[in-house]
Amino acid sequence: MDGLPPPTHAAIPVSRPTATIDLVRRLLDSTTSTKERSALKALATQMVDVFKERPTQHDFIDDAASLAPILDRYHYQLLVWSFVDALTKGTTDGQILQPRLCDAFVRVLRSADRLRDSAKNDSEPIDMRLGPVLESMKKRLDAADRQTESGTQYQLINTLGSILDAMNDAKRKGIDRASLHEPLMNELKTLRKVENIRLSQASSYAYQALLSIPDNEGPAKALLRHTVKIVGSASKVAGAVSTADPSKLFDGLVGLADLPVLIQSMVAVVESVYNLVSDIKAVKASSVMRQPKGWYIALRYSDMLMSARSFKGLESFIKDVPCRRDVDFQCGLYAQLERAWDALKFSYTSPVNENKKALRDIVVDDDKKALRHIAVIFPTPERGTNDLNLVMAWRDTIKDSFGLGTDAEQRLTMKTSKLAVFVKHKEYSSQAAYLKPDTVSSSTALLTEAWHKCSRALVFYADEELRRYYLASGEEMLKIKRISGATLPMSDCYINLAIVEKSQQTDGRHELNDGDYAKRVMLDGLFERTKRDDGNGHALSRLFIWGRAGVGKTTLCKKIVHELTRAADYTGLSRWFARFDRVLWLPLRKLKLYNLHPGYQLSDILKDEYFARQADGSSFAEALARQCTGANSGDDSEDCNGGQGGTGRTLFLLDGLDEVSQLLDSEHKANKFLHWLLDRPNAIITSRPGVSVPLPLRLDCEFETVGFTVEQVQQYITTTMPTEMSDDMLLFLHSRPRLLNLVRIPVQLDAFSYVWNEDRRPTDNLGSSAQQSESKMATMTDVYDAITRKLWRKDIPRVRGPHDSNSFTDATVRRLADDEVMEQMQGEIHFVQALAFAAFYHEVTILE
């Protein structure tokens, strides 16, 4: 496991996406962390699964379509099939097709190119099941035609054009000629000539797209079908068909009188089947399928350029493309510009982070300027065509929609006026048949339902919220606070652990011996394979760490949490990352704060401790509880009330077993839950001496926190004190070995540093009596007395706060002499003395 790379965390904990557009944006963002990307992909596929069950649900459609650009091949197919089911449902009973559904399906189909490009070597094409959609579209078109619903016709044909584009890209073929291909061709050919400019353009485009999709009748069969109508007998042309040689059609003709009619029919067949050749002799040599006109191909490219916001490229393309003067090309490009313009208008309503709103608006305004510029650079179309009125109608429409004025409007108007001389006066309309795109739905119904079903996403974002909990308020929870109130950087905190025997547990002695460091273990290697006394080496997973008061057990916990929640910045425990995904630091004394009823379990304490203020707190707690016990990976684990849990990749950091020793009583209502916690497969349990993990719970190894080495004491002092002061302090300590040994306990070193200055006086400006009493620290009693007095002085403002009649501020405390401080705190001093005597008398070391 050591060879695995550490999990990748974002520098700052991330919140879950609350909108599908945010989910898509993160997956397309190259800076998204590896672990979040995995969670987001799982959430996206869960959304597809939910949509598959209810593809016609109105508030699912837009969000489902938005997923198309980020899905893998398999789930993209599922998404397409779900839309196919939705589009074909209700075809026979005349149900109205939702415009939103059509628009969304078009967006989905346009994402197929991405998958196709990434799988060029894949022998299996993307199966989109578009045949049933074409049949449904045909039936719905027939119904709309009978009811003269131009708006519905436009919506259907616009969708049909995109479906046919997708079929062309995937090289689909085999549409049934008699029932579907030919009727659609005839209907589109008719609709190309309608007066509405949008319906006419959409029909022309769809016609060209359909033209390049072969039906299920090959060229030879098509030739046979047309020729039999003339010759009157299939047997006469059997040889020609079998050899695909049209010249043999002449063999078996009854008379030369049939020849002109036959040739006329042949030419019609060639034009409709190949569209590239002009005489019968070329048919035999030609193996090229029917091709659409050049303007159709050009519009495919212009659409891609516009979608990519490559407006400079689009401008160059318009100026250079051979069909730039073609009326159909210009009308199609105007239609694309209109759709792009409306999409920009509605982008103002799309959800976006408030910090990015201004940038979004700038981008939209720039795109609008680019579209206005594109709209007026079209060259004058070819003269002599019958449909120049179409261009004029489109230009008038664009001028109004884009709000063109001044120079731009004059240029467009001038080009339009030049056409007026050449057109036949056929009137075109732009008032009907255009269904403006719906605003993108702001519903989160699909995302929300999938979110609560997606364990991987729930666990990842629960881990992120766990990190946020640890790092909240400037990492206040993880700061090492000195007695002075200042904080100590984690890099200046030293953790020394030594392997110990159970019999070596001592009472609360306050001095350290050099022998304590004989079996010192580095924190990073705590879980490494270690030799046991029985000679068997195995990976440690359950550790018991004990240490006397103030020696650094809680600091050890903070160090572990600090390192494991800041993996991107620190590598102090790099080898732990291959083993653990998360650390649950639980100060066990907090168990007393919760209602530990008999049914209390891990999800309850996760909610109480870490996610109490989270809107998704319950979901996070339950998902993380399943993950921590292995339930999400198919373990046969039970909850904490059922015994053994799963392995998981969770480190339980159980701090302060000595503080809940009474819960170890088998009669206590929380005993079962505490035992379950202590039995976690990956656990570090800390305690003061004198408390043991109850049987039959097993431990792999015991360690002791042994305080600082002499070198670390020196390094601590030189790091935290001014140079002159630290030199004086170190000289003082080295002249008193017993005192030096005492300050190897971190809390005592901090207290000693707190009362020290260059004259071995407190840093406050005290009266002369205080200076005389605290300047003499020749004995251990002097040291403890100085520390005690300094601590009482520090606590006066807190104890005698604003609510007290004799309140003090920091400023007033600085003016008090030492005897005045002790007089003011006399009541508190007597109380602590009585408490200490009672504890000594009853041999109690832990007071509650």
PDB file of C-alpha atoms in Angstrom, residues 218-438:
ATOM      1  CA  GLY A 218     -29.898  -0.093 -52.345  1.00  0.00           C
ATOM      2  CA  PRO A 219     -29.115   1.751 -55.604  1.00  0.00           C
ATOM      3  CA  ALA A 220     -29.796  -1.345 -57.725  1.00  0.00           C
ATOM      4  CA  LYS A 221     -33.203  -1.899 -56.148  1.00  0.00           C
ATOM      5  CA  ALA A 222     -34.068   1.757 -56.600  1.00  0.00           C
ATOM      6  CA  LEU A 223     -33.132   1.539 -60.270  1.00  0.00           C
ATOM      7  CA  LEU A 224     -35.218  -1.602 -60.681  1.00  0.00           C
ATOM      8  CA  ARG A 225     -38.239   0.001 -59.028  1.00  0.00           C
ATOM      9  CA  HIS A 226     -38.166   3.102 -61.237  1.00  0.00           C
ATOM     10  CA  THR A 227     -37.417   1.178 -64.439  1.00  0.00           C
ATOM     11  CA  VAL A 228     -40.100  -1.449 -63.966  1.00  0.00           C
ATOM     12  CA  LYS A 229     -42.641   1.353 -64.053  1.00  0.00           C
ATOM     13  CA  ILE A 230     -41.481   2.127 -67.594  1.00  0.00           C
ATOM     14  CA  VAL A 231     -40.582  -1.267 -69.040  1.00  0.00           C
ATOM     15  CA  GLY A 232     -43.444  -3.061 -67.405  1.00  0.00           C
ATOM     16  CA  SER A 233     -41.631  -6.256 -66.433  1.00  0.00           C
ATOM     17  CA  ALA A 234     -39.104  -6.995 -63.769  1.00  0.00           C
ATOM     18  CA  SER A 235     -37.718  -9.877 -65.784  1.00  0.00           C
ATOM     19  CA  LYS A 236     -36.566  -7.513 -68.533  1.00  0.00           C
ATOM     20  CA  VAL A 237     -34.211  -5.712 -66.167  1.00  0.00           C
ATOM     21  CA  ALA A 238     -33.134  -8.599 -63.982  1.00  0.00           C
ATOM     22  CA  GLY A 239     -29.729  -8.811 -65.598  1.00  0.00           C
ATOM     23  CA  ALA A 240     -29.063  -5.144 -65.181  1.00  0.00           C
ATOM     24  CA  VAL A 241     -29.933  -5.270 -61.525  1.00  0.00           C
ATOM     25  CA  SER A 242     -27.912  -8.376 -60.756  1.00  0.00           C
ATOM     26  CA  THR A 243     -24.770  -6.906 -62.283  1.00  0.00           C
ATOM     27  CA  ALA A 244     -25.453  -3.306 -61.273  1.00  0.00           C
ATOM     28  CA  ASP A 245     -24.865  -2.414 -64.938  1.00  0.00           C
ATOM     29  CA  PRO A 246     -27.520   0.027 -66.196  1.00  0.00           C
ATOM     30  CA  SER A 247     -26.391  -0.470 -69.791  1.00  0.00           C
ATOM     31  CA  LYS A 248     -27.984  -3.919 -69.764  1.00  0.00           C
ATOM     32  CA  LEU A 249     -31.359  -2.306 -69.367  1.00  0.00           C
ATOM     33  CA  PHE A 250     -31.305  -1.812 -73.114  1.00  0.00           C
ATOM     34  CA  ASP A 251     -31.115  -5.574 -73.791  1.00  0.00           C
ATOM     35  CA  GLY A 252     -34.723  -6.846 -73.924  1.00  0.00           C
ATOM     36  CA  LEU A 253     -36.504  -3.662 -74.816  1.00  0.00           C
ATOM     37  CA  VAL A 254     -39.431  -4.362 -77.144  1.00  0.00           C
ATOM     38  CA  GLY A 255     -38.789  -1.361 -79.324  1.00  0.00           C
ATOM     39  CA  LEU A 256     -36.799   1.787 -79.664  1.00  0.00           C
ATOM     40  CA  ALA A 257     -39.889   3.820 -78.912  1.00  0.00           C
ATOM     41  CA  ASP A 258     -39.439   3.065 -75.223  1.00  0.00           C
ATOM     42  CA  LEU A 259     -35.901   4.462 -75.127  1.00  0.00           C
ATOM     43  CA  PRO A 260     -36.562   8.207 -74.527  1.00  0.00           C
ATOM     44  CA  VAL A 261     -38.925   7.478 -71.643  1.00  0.00           C
ATOM     45  CA  LEU A 262     -36.489   5.045 -70.108  1.00  0.00           C
ATOM     46  CA  ILE A 263     -33.591   7.481 -70.270  1.00  0.00           C
ATOM     47  CA  GLN A 264     -35.697  10.199 -68.690  1.00  0.00           C
ATOM     48  CA  SER A 265     -36.524   7.854 -65.802  1.00  0.00           C
ATOM     49  CA  MET A 266     -32.896   6.828 -65.432  1.00  0.00           C
ATOM     50  CA  VAL A 267     -31.784  10.428 -65.085  1.00  0.00           C
ATOM     51  CA  ALA A 268     -34.368  10.988 -62.360  1.00  0.00           C
ATOM     52  CA  VAL A 269     -33.111   7.925 -60.502  1.00  0.00           C
ATOM     53  CA  VAL A 270     -29.500   9.022 -60.745  1.00  0.00           C
ATOM     54  CA  GLU A 271     -30.317  12.483 -59.441  1.00  0.00           C
ATOM     55  CA  SER A 272     -32.252  11.187 -56.477  1.00  0.00           C
ATOM     56  CA  VAL A 273     -29.965   8.294 -55.574  1.00  0.00           C
ATOM     57  CA  TYR A 274     -26.472   9.673 -56.210  1.00  0.00           C
ATOM     58  CA  ASN A 275     -26.912  13.407 -56.685  1.00  0.00           C
ATOM     59  CA  LEU A 276     -23.375  13.583 -58.037  1.00  0.00           C
ATOM     60  CA  VAL A 277     -23.527  12.141 -61.549  1.00  0.00           C
ATOM     61  CA  SER A 278     -25.385  13.336 -64.660  1.00  0.00           C
ATOM     62  CA  ASP A 279     -25.493  10.412 -67.041  1.00  0.00           C
ATOM     63  CA  ILE A 280     -26.158   6.686 -67.048  1.00  0.00           C
ATOM     64  CA  LYS A 281     -22.595   5.617 -67.860  1.00  0.00           C
ATOM     65  CA  ALA A 282     -21.267   7.262 -64.676  1.00  0.00           C
ATOM     66  CA  VAL A 283     -23.534   5.216 -62.426  1.00  0.00           C
ATOM     67  CA  LYS A 284     -21.513   2.056 -62.818  1.00  0.00           C
ATOM     68  CA  ALA A 285     -18.244   3.725 -61.839  1.00  0.00           C
ATOM     69  CA  SER A 286     -19.672   5.757 -58.969  1.00  0.00           C
ATOM     70  CA  SER A 287     -19.528   4.269 -55.471  1.00  0.00           C
ATOM     71  CA  VAL A 288     -20.264   7.485 -53.657  1.00  0.00           C
ATOM     72  CA  MET A 289     -23.453   7.674 -51.630  1.00  0.00           C
ATOM     73  CA  ARG A 290     -25.856  10.548 -51.862  1.00  0.00           C
ATOM     74  CA  GLN A 291     -24.427  13.721 -50.444  1.00  0.00           C
ATOM     75  CA  PRO A 292     -26.231  16.778 -49.151  1.00  0.00           C
ATOM     76  CA  LYS A 293     -25.569  20.159 -50.655  1.00  0.00           C
ATOM     77  CA  GLY A 294     -22.517  22.095 -49.608  1.00  0.00           C
ATOM     78  CA  TRP A 295     -24.448  24.669 -47.604  1.00  0.00           C
ATOM     79  CA  TYR A 296     -25.720  21.935 -45.246  1.00  0.00           C
ATOM     80  CA  ILE A 297     -22.158  20.826 -44.477  1.00  0.00           C
ATOM     81  CA  ALA A 298     -21.113  24.462 -44.074  1.00  0.00           C
ATOM     82  CA  LEU A 299     -23.908  25.060 -41.548  1.00  0.00           C
ATOM     83  CA  ARG A 300     -22.726  22.080 -39.518  1.00  0.00           C
ATOM     84  CA  TYR A 301     -19.311  23.729 -39.224  1.00  0.00           C
ATOM     85  CA  SER A 302     -20.688  27.204 -38.477  1.00  0.00           C
ATOM     86  CA  ASP A 303     -22.847  25.726 -35.720  1.00  0.00           C
ATOM     87  CA  MET A 304     -19.786  24.121 -34.120  1.00  0.00           C
ATOM     88  CA  LEU A 305     -17.831  27.391 -34.329  1.00  0.00           C
ATOM     89  CA  MET A 306     -20.721  29.311 -32.783  1.00  0.00           C
ATOM     90  CA  SER A 307     -21.160  26.766 -29.991  1.00  0.00           C
ATOM     91  CA  ALA A 308     -17.436  27.060 -29.221  1.00  0.00           C
ATOM     92  CA  ARG A 309     -17.738  30.887 -29.190  1.00  0.00           C
ATOM     93  CA  SER A 310     -15.076  31.033 -31.886  1.00  0.00           C
ATOM     94  CA  PHE A 311     -16.465  34.186 -33.467  1.00  0.00           C
ATOM     95  CA  LYS A 312     -13.228  35.202 -35.155  1.00  0.00           C
ATOM     96  CA  GLY A 313     -13.049  31.784 -36.748  1.00  0.00           C
ATOM     97  CA  LEU A 314     -16.696  32.056 -37.767  1.00  0.00           C
ATOM     98  CA  GLU A 315     -16.064  35.410 -39.433  1.00  0.00           C
ATOM     99  CA  SER A 316     -13.175  33.984 -41.466  1.00  0.00           C
ATOM    100  CA  PHE A 317     -15.252  30.933 -42.348  1.00  0.00           C
ATOM    101  CA  ILE A 318     -18.140  33.048 -43.682  1.00  0.00           C
ATOM    102  CA  LYS A 319     -15.785  35.079 -45.849  1.00  0.00           C
ATOM    103  CA  ASP A 320     -14.048  32.040 -47.370  1.00  0.00           C
ATOM    104  CA  VAL A 321     -16.629  29.235 -47.594  1.00  0.00           C
ATOM    105  CA  PRO A 322     -17.581  28.592 -51.282  1.00  0.00           C
ATOM    106  CA  CYS A 323     -21.314  28.613 -50.561  1.00  0.00           C
ATOM    107  CA  ARG A 324     -21.229  31.961 -48.743  1.00  0.00           C
ATOM    108  CA  ARG A 325     -23.567  33.555 -51.326  1.00  0.00           C
ATOM    109  CA  ASP A 326     -26.014  30.643 -51.277  1.00  0.00           C
ATOM    110  CA  VAL A 327     -29.450  31.728 -50.078  1.00  0.00           C
ATOM    111  CA  ASP A 328     -29.997  28.523 -48.090  1.00  0.00           C
ATOM    112  CA  PHE A 329     -26.645  28.944 -46.341  1.00  0.00           C
ATOM    113  CA  GLN A 330     -27.366  32.556 -45.400  1.00  0.00           C
ATOM    114  CA  CYS A 331     -30.866  31.751 -44.140  1.00  0.00           C
ATOM    115  CA  GLY A 332     -29.517  28.859 -42.101  1.00  0.00           C
ATOM    116  CA  LEU A 333     -26.791  31.032 -40.625  1.00  0.00           C
ATOM    117  CA  TYR A 334     -29.303  33.727 -39.701  1.00  0.00           C
ATOM    118  CA  ALA A 335     -31.379  31.062 -37.942  1.00  0.00           C
ATOM    119  CA  GLN A 336     -28.289  29.939 -35.999  1.00  0.00           C
ATOM    120  CA  LEU A 337     -27.525  33.531 -35.025  1.00  0.00           C
ATOM    121  CA  GLU A 338     -31.079  34.008 -33.783  1.00  0.00           C
ATOM    122  CA  ARG A 339     -30.928  30.882 -31.632  1.00  0.00           C
ATOM    123  CA  ALA A 340     -27.528  31.881 -30.245  1.00  0.00           C
ATOM    124  CA  TRP A 341     -28.853  35.336 -29.418  1.00  0.00           C
ATOM    125  CA  ASP A 342     -31.828  33.967 -27.509  1.00  0.00           C
ATOM    126  CA  ALA A 343     -29.593  31.506 -25.684  1.00  0.00           C
ATOM    127  CA  LEU A 344     -27.476  34.446 -24.521  1.00  0.00           C
ATOM    128  CA  LYS A 345     -30.526  36.324 -23.299  1.00  0.00           C
ATOM    129  CA  PHE A 346     -31.674  33.382 -21.242  1.00  0.00           C
ATOM    130  CA  SER A 347     -28.189  32.779 -19.858  1.00  0.00           C
ATOM    131  CA  TYR A 348     -28.800  35.788 -17.612  1.00  0.00           C
ATOM    132  CA  THR A 349     -31.340  33.674 -15.723  1.00  0.00           C
ATOM    133  CA  SER A 350     -29.074  30.661 -15.230  1.00  0.00           C
ATOM    134  CA  PRO A 351     -27.867  30.072 -11.669  1.00  0.00           C
ATOM    135  CA  VAL A 352     -24.359  31.328 -11.037  1.00  0.00           C
ATOM    136  CA  ASN A 353     -22.186  32.123  -8.046  1.00  0.00           C
ATOM    137  CA  GLU A 354     -22.691  35.767  -7.052  1.00  0.00           C
ATOM    138  CA  ASN A 355     -18.952  36.377  -7.252  1.00  0.00           C
ATOM    139  CA  LYS A 356     -18.970  35.254 -10.895  1.00  0.00           C
ATOM    140  CA  LYS A 357     -22.117  37.091 -11.959  1.00  0.00           C
ATOM    141  CA  ALA A 358     -20.267  40.227 -13.104  1.00  0.00           C
ATOM    142  CA  LEU A 359     -17.812  38.156 -15.144  1.00  0.00           C
ATOM    143  CA  ARG A 360     -20.686  36.178 -16.691  1.00  0.00           C
ATOM    144  CA  ASP A 361     -22.433  39.400 -17.709  1.00  0.00           C
ATOM    145  CA  ILE A 362     -19.270  40.740 -19.342  1.00  0.00           C
ATOM    146  CA  VAL A 363     -18.855  37.537 -21.342  1.00  0.00           C
ATOM    147  CA  VAL A 364     -22.491  37.635 -22.475  1.00  0.00           C
ATOM    148  CA  ASP A 365     -22.180  41.272 -23.564  1.00  0.00           C
ATOM    149  CA  ASP A 366     -19.016  40.483 -25.534  1.00  0.00           C
ATOM    150  CA  ASP A 367     -20.766  37.583 -27.252  1.00  0.00           C
ATOM    151  CA  LYS A 368     -23.673  39.821 -28.202  1.00  0.00           C
ATOM    152  CA  LYS A 369     -21.300  42.322 -29.790  1.00  0.00           C
ATOM    153  CA  ALA A 370     -19.697  39.495 -31.751  1.00  0.00           C
ATOM    154  CA  LEU A 371     -23.069  38.214 -32.987  1.00  0.00           C
ATOM    155  CA  ARG A 372     -24.104  41.718 -34.060  1.00  0.00           C
ATOM    156  CA  HIS A 373     -20.887  42.003 -36.050  1.00  0.00           C
ATOM    157  CA  ILE A 374     -21.369  38.602 -37.699  1.00  0.00           C
ATOM    158  CA  ALA A 375     -24.925  39.542 -38.705  1.00  0.00           C
ATOM    159  CA  VAL A 376     -23.781  42.386 -40.984  1.00  0.00           C
ATOM    160  CA  ILE A 377     -20.820  40.800 -42.786  1.00  0.00           C
ATOM    161  CA  PHE A 378     -22.782  38.458 -45.066  1.00  0.00           C
ATOM    162  CA  PRO A 379     -22.012  39.033 -48.756  1.00  0.00           C
ATOM    163  CA  THR A 380     -24.844  39.833 -51.167  1.00  0.00           C
ATOM    164  CA  PRO A 381     -26.445  36.480 -52.098  1.00  0.00           C
ATOM    165  CA  GLU A 382     -26.416  35.053 -55.604  1.00  0.00           C
ATOM    166  CA  ARG A 383     -28.668  36.902 -57.998  1.00  0.00           C
ATOM    167  CA  GLY A 384     -31.297  35.250 -60.101  1.00  0.00           C
ATOM    168  CA  THR A 385     -32.642  32.919 -57.416  1.00  0.00           C
ATOM    169  CA  ASN A 386     -36.365  32.849 -56.661  1.00  0.00           C
ATOM    170  CA  ASP A 387     -35.878  32.884 -52.894  1.00  0.00           C
ATOM    171  CA  LEU A 388     -34.018  36.149 -52.319  1.00  0.00           C
ATOM    172  CA  ASN A 389     -37.093  37.340 -50.426  1.00  0.00           C
ATOM    173  CA  LEU A 390     -36.132  34.811 -47.766  1.00  0.00           C
ATOM    174  CA  VAL A 391     -32.843  36.600 -47.170  1.00  0.00           C
ATOM    175  CA  MET A 392     -34.576  39.944 -46.984  1.00  0.00           C
ATOM    176  CA  ALA A 393     -37.100  38.620 -44.467  1.00  0.00           C
ATOM    177  CA  TRP A 394     -34.333  37.108 -42.337  1.00  0.00           C
ATOM    178  CA  ARG A 395     -32.350  40.335 -42.373  1.00  0.00           C
ATOM    179  CA  ASP A 396     -35.340  42.339 -41.236  1.00  0.00           C
ATOM    180  CA  THR A 397     -35.944  39.850 -38.437  1.00  0.00           C
ATOM    181  CA  ILE A 398     -32.323  39.901 -37.285  1.00  0.00           C
ATOM    182  CA  LYS A 399     -32.224  43.688 -37.398  1.00  0.00           C
ATOM    183  CA  ASP A 400     -35.182  43.847 -35.017  1.00  0.00           C
ATOM    184  CA  SER A 401     -34.057  41.008 -32.736  1.00  0.00           C
ATOM    185  CA  PHE A 402     -30.480  42.231 -32.358  1.00  0.00           C
ATOM    186  CA  GLY A 403     -31.460  45.858 -31.902  1.00  0.00           C
ATOM    187  CA  LEU A 404     -29.062  46.895 -34.637  1.00  0.00           C
ATOM    188  CA  GLY A 405     -28.592  50.610 -35.145  1.00  0.00           C
ATOM    189  CA  THR A 406     -26.364  53.314 -36.610  1.00  0.00           C
ATOM    190  CA  ASP A 407     -23.625  51.972 -38.866  1.00  0.00           C
ATOM    191  CA  ALA A 408     -24.486  48.284 -38.439  1.00  0.00           C
ATOM    192  CA  GLU A 409     -28.121  48.834 -39.340  1.00  0.00           C
ATOM    193  CA  GLN A 410     -27.170  50.978 -42.328  1.00  0.00           C
ATOM    194  CA  ARG A 411     -24.865  48.297 -43.662  1.00  0.00           C
ATOM    195  CA  LEU A 412     -27.518  45.615 -43.311  1.00  0.00           C
ATOM    196  CA  THR A 413     -30.201  47.866 -44.826  1.00  0.00           C
ATOM    197  CA  MET A 414     -27.980  48.775 -47.787  1.00  0.00           C
ATOM    198  CA  LYS A 415     -27.336  45.106 -48.572  1.00  0.00           C
ATOM    199  CA  THR A 416     -31.033  44.379 -48.310  1.00  0.00           C
ATOM    200  CA  SER A 417     -31.964  47.249 -50.633  1.00  0.00           C
ATOM    201  CA  LYS A 418     -29.588  45.946 -53.297  1.00  0.00           C
ATOM    202  CA  LEU A 419     -31.640  42.748 -53.437  1.00  0.00           C
ATOM    203  CA  ALA A 420     -34.989  44.396 -54.018  1.00  0.00           C
ATOM    204  CA  VAL A 421     -34.461  44.760 -57.765  1.00  0.00           C
ATOM    205  CA  PHE A 422     -33.859  41.069 -58.299  1.00  0.00           C
ATOM    206  CA  VAL A 423     -36.557  39.404 -56.219  1.00  0.00           C
ATOM    207  CA  LYS A 424     -39.901  38.076 -57.214  1.00  0.00           C
ATOM    208  CA  HIS A 425     -42.401  39.575 -54.864  1.00  0.00           C
ATOM    209  CA  LYS A 426     -43.341  36.568 -52.773  1.00  0.00           C
ATOM    210  CA  GLU A 427     -44.162  37.576 -49.223  1.00  0.00           C
ATOM    211  CA  TYR A 428     -42.569  35.723 -46.270  1.00  0.00           C
ATOM    212  CA  SER A 429     -43.590  35.835 -42.646  1.00  0.00           C
ATOM    213  CA  SER A 430     -41.484  35.697 -39.497  1.00  0.00           C
ATOM    214  CA  GLN A 431     -44.272  36.127 -36.981  1.00  0.00           C
ATOM    215  CA  ALA A 432     -45.206  32.500 -36.326  1.00  0.00           C
ATOM    216  CA  ALA A 433     -43.654  29.096 -35.888  1.00  0.00           C
ATOM    217  CA  TYR A 434     -40.775  30.263 -33.713  1.00  0.00           C
ATOM    218  CA  LEU A 435     -40.876  28.851 -30.214  1.00  0.00           C
ATOM    219  CA  LYS A 436     -38.466  30.833 -28.082  1.00  0.00           C
ATOM    220  CA  PRO A 437     -36.261  28.598 -25.963  1.00  0.00           C
ATOM    221  CA  ASP A 438     -37.496  28.051 -22.444  1.00  0.00           C
TER     222      ASP A 438
END
